[in-house]
Each structure stands twice: as structure tokens, then as C-alpha cells.
Amino acid sequence: MRVLLVNDKAISVVHKKPQEGEFSATLFSGAEYKYDSPEEPKWKEVIDLTIKGLKDIKPFLNGQNYPLLWTMDYIMDFDEKGKDKYILSEINCSCVGITTELQYAKEVAKVFVKKEEKTKKK
């Protein structure tokens, strides 16, 4: 699972399913990506975990903002009772793009509109 974020706002949950018989879940390996709203009830647990994680990460930003466009990637596992759980496997902000899901560009643009509005008020 991948949670796509713009600053501190989750804008999508991406379920990455490897191609049959493959381990890799990259687009280049033929994996299937399904994009869902973070508001979908089935993603509540991973979104809650992500939001909690933001609070844990903030002190390490040394006063800087969260990245403009970035992801928190999780691997599904299960606990000792067999219940699903998410394990954070990667935080990525260096090679994140939205080339296949252009509707998310609007969320990125909102960041710049807010900055422009703040500049005009000064």
C-alpha cells in the first residue's frame, strides 16, 4: 500500500498488486495500481497510521515543511492473532510523480495558490 501525500495531507491510497508470479510491485514490472480516496473506510487503519507517523516525523524536519509530493509505503503483514497490520517499508520524496493520475496535480497546485494568497496579504 502506498499513501500519496501533498505536504501533510493524504490525497490517495494506492494498492499495488504485483503481476501474477512476480514479486516486484513497480509499474515497470507490470504491477497493477489501483488508486482510491483516503476517505474510503477500508483504508482508515493505514490513513490513521500515516497521520500518526507524520507527528513522529515532524521533529526530524528541523523546522522545515513536509515534502510537497511524497509517499509512505507499507507492506501488509499480520500480527500474532492473524489480524492484518501495516509495516512502514519506505518513505519516498525523491522520485515521486503523478504522470498517470493527473487529477492529483490539483492538490499540488493548491499549495502554490495558498502561498500566493499569503504573499498578496503581506
CSV table of C-alpha atoms in Angstrom, one decimal:
chain,number,residue,atom,x,y,z
A,1,MET,CA,0.0,0.0,0.0
A,2,ARG,CA,1.2,3.5,-0.8
A,3,VAL,CA,-0.2,6.6,0.8
A,4,LEU,CA,0.4,9.6,-1.6
A,5,LEU,CA,0.7,12.9,0.3
A,6,VAL,CA,0.9,16.6,-0.5
A,7,ASN,CA,2.6,18.2,2.4
A,8,ASP,CA,0.7,16.7,5.4
A,9,LYS,CA,-2.5,15.7,3.5
A,10,ALA,CA,-3.1,12.2,2.3
A,11,ILE,CA,-4.6,12.5,-1.2
A,12,SER,CA,-4.7,8.9,-2.3
A,13,VAL,CA,-4.1,5.3,-1.3
A,14,VAL,CA,-2.5,3.2,-4.0
A,15,HIS,CA,-2.9,-0.6,-3.8
A,16,LYS,CA,0.0,-2.0,-5.7
A,17,LYS,CA,-0.6,-5.6,-6.9
A,18,PRO,CA,2.4,-7.5,-8.5
A,19,GLN,CA,1.8,-9.2,-11.8
A,20,GLU,CA,1.0,-12.9,-11.4
A,21,GLY,CA,4.1,-14.8,-10.5
A,22,GLU,CA,6.1,-11.7,-9.8
A,23,PHE,CA,7.5,-10.2,-6.5
A,24,SER,CA,8.0,-6.6,-7.6
A,25,ALA,CA,5.1,-4.2,-7.4
A,26,THR,CA,6.5,-1.5,-9.7
A,27,LEU,CA,4.7,-0.2,-12.7
A,28,PHE,CA,7.7,-1.2,-14.9
A,29,SER,CA,7.3,-4.9,-13.7
A,30,GLY,CA,3.7,-4.9,-14.8
A,31,ALA,CA,2.1,-4.4,-11.4
A,32,GLU,CA,-1.4,-3.2,-11.3
A,33,TYR,CA,-2.0,0.1,-9.4
A,34,LYS,CA,-5.5,0.9,-8.0
A,35,TYR,CA,-6.0,4.5,-6.7
A,36,ASP,CA,-8.5,5.1,-4.0
A,37,SER,CA,-9.6,8.0,-1.9
A,38,PRO,CA,-8.1,8.2,1.5
A,39,GLU,CA,-11.7,8.7,2.8
A,40,GLU,CA,-12.6,5.1,1.8
A,41,PRO,CA,-13.5,3.2,5.1
A,42,LYS,CA,-11.3,0.3,4.1
A,43,TRP,CA,-8.2,2.5,4.3
A,44,LYS,CA,-9.0,4.0,7.7
A,45,GLU,CA,-6.3,2.0,9.5
A,46,VAL,CA,-3.5,2.8,7.1
A,47,ILE,CA,-4.5,6.5,7.0
A,48,ASP,CA,-4.6,6.7,10.8
A,49,LEU,CA,-1.2,5.1,10.9
A,50,THR,CA,0.1,7.6,8.4
A,51,ILE,CA,-1.3,10.6,10.2
A,52,LYS,CA,0.3,9.3,13.5
A,53,GLY,CA,3.5,8.8,11.6
A,54,LEU,CA,3.5,12.5,10.5
A,55,LYS,CA,3.7,13.5,14.1
A,56,ASP,CA,6.6,11.2,14.7
A,57,ILE,CA,8.5,12.5,11.6
A,58,LYS,CA,7.9,16.2,12.3
A,59,PRO,CA,10.8,16.7,14.8
A,60,PHE,CA,13.3,15.4,12.3
A,61,LEU,CA,12.4,18.1,9.7
A,62,ASN,CA,14.3,20.7,11.7
A,63,GLY,CA,11.5,23.3,11.2
A,64,GLN,CA,11.0,22.6,7.5
A,65,ASN,CA,7.7,21.7,5.9
A,66,TYR,CA,6.8,18.2,4.8
A,67,PRO,CA,7.8,17.5,1.2
A,68,LEU,CA,5.5,18.8,-1.5
A,69,LEU,CA,4.7,15.4,-3.0
A,70,TRP,CA,5.8,12.2,-1.3
A,71,THR,CA,4.8,8.8,-0.2
A,72,MET,CA,4.7,6.5,2.8
A,73,ASP,CA,4.8,2.9,1.6
A,74,TYR,CA,3.5,-0.1,3.6
A,75,ILE,CA,3.8,-3.8,3.4
A,76,MET,CA,0.9,-5.9,4.7
A,77,ASP,CA,1.7,-8.4,7.4
A,78,PHE,CA,-0.3,-9.9,10.2
A,79,ASP,CA,0.0,-10.0,14.0
A,80,GLU,CA,0.2,-13.0,16.4
A,81,LYS,CA,-3.6,-13.2,16.2
A,82,GLY,CA,-3.7,-13.3,12.4
A,83,LYS,CA,-5.1,-9.8,12.1
A,84,ASP,CA,-3.8,-7.6,9.2
A,85,LYS,CA,-1.3,-4.9,10.1
A,86,TYR,CA,0.8,-2.4,8.1
A,87,ILE,CA,4.5,-2.2,8.3
A,88,LEU,CA,6.1,1.0,7.1
A,89,SER,CA,8.7,0.0,4.4
A,90,GLU,CA,9.7,3.2,2.8
A,91,ILE,CA,9.3,7.0,2.8
A,92,ASN,CA,9.9,8.4,-0.6
A,93,CYS,CA,10.2,12.0,-1.7
A,94,SER,CA,12.9,11.9,-4.4
A,95,CYS,CA,11.2,10.1,-7.3
A,96,VAL,CA,7.5,10.6,-6.8
A,97,GLY,CA,5.4,11.6,-9.7
A,98,ILE,CA,1.8,11.8,-10.8
A,99,THR,CA,2.2,11.2,-14.5
A,100,THR,CA,-0.6,8.6,-14.7
A,101,GLU,CA,-3.1,10.2,-12.3
A,102,LEU,CA,-3.1,13.9,-13.3
A,103,GLN,CA,-6.2,14.7,-11.2
A,104,TYR,CA,-3.7,14.8,-8.2
A,105,ALA,CA,-2.0,17.8,-9.8
A,106,LYS,CA,-4.8,19.9,-8.4
A,107,GLU,CA,-3.8,19.1,-4.9
A,108,VAL,CA,-0.2,20.1,-5.6
A,109,ALA,CA,-1.5,23.4,-7.2
A,110,LYS,CA,-3.4,24.2,-4.1
A,111,VAL,CA,-0.2,24.5,-2.1
A,112,PHE,CA,1.0,27.2,-4.6
A,113,VAL,CA,-2.3,29.1,-4.5
A,114,LYS,CA,-2.1,29.3,-0.7
A,115,LYS,CA,1.4,30.6,-0.9
A,116,GLU,CA,0.4,33.2,-3.5
A,117,GLU,CA,-2.5,34.3,-1.3
A,118,LYS,CA,-0.2,34.7,1.7
A,119,THR,CA,2.2,36.7,-0.3
A,120,LYS,CA,-0.5,39.1,-1.5
A,121,LYS,CA,-1.7,39.7,2.0
A,122,LYS,CA,1.7,40.9,3.1
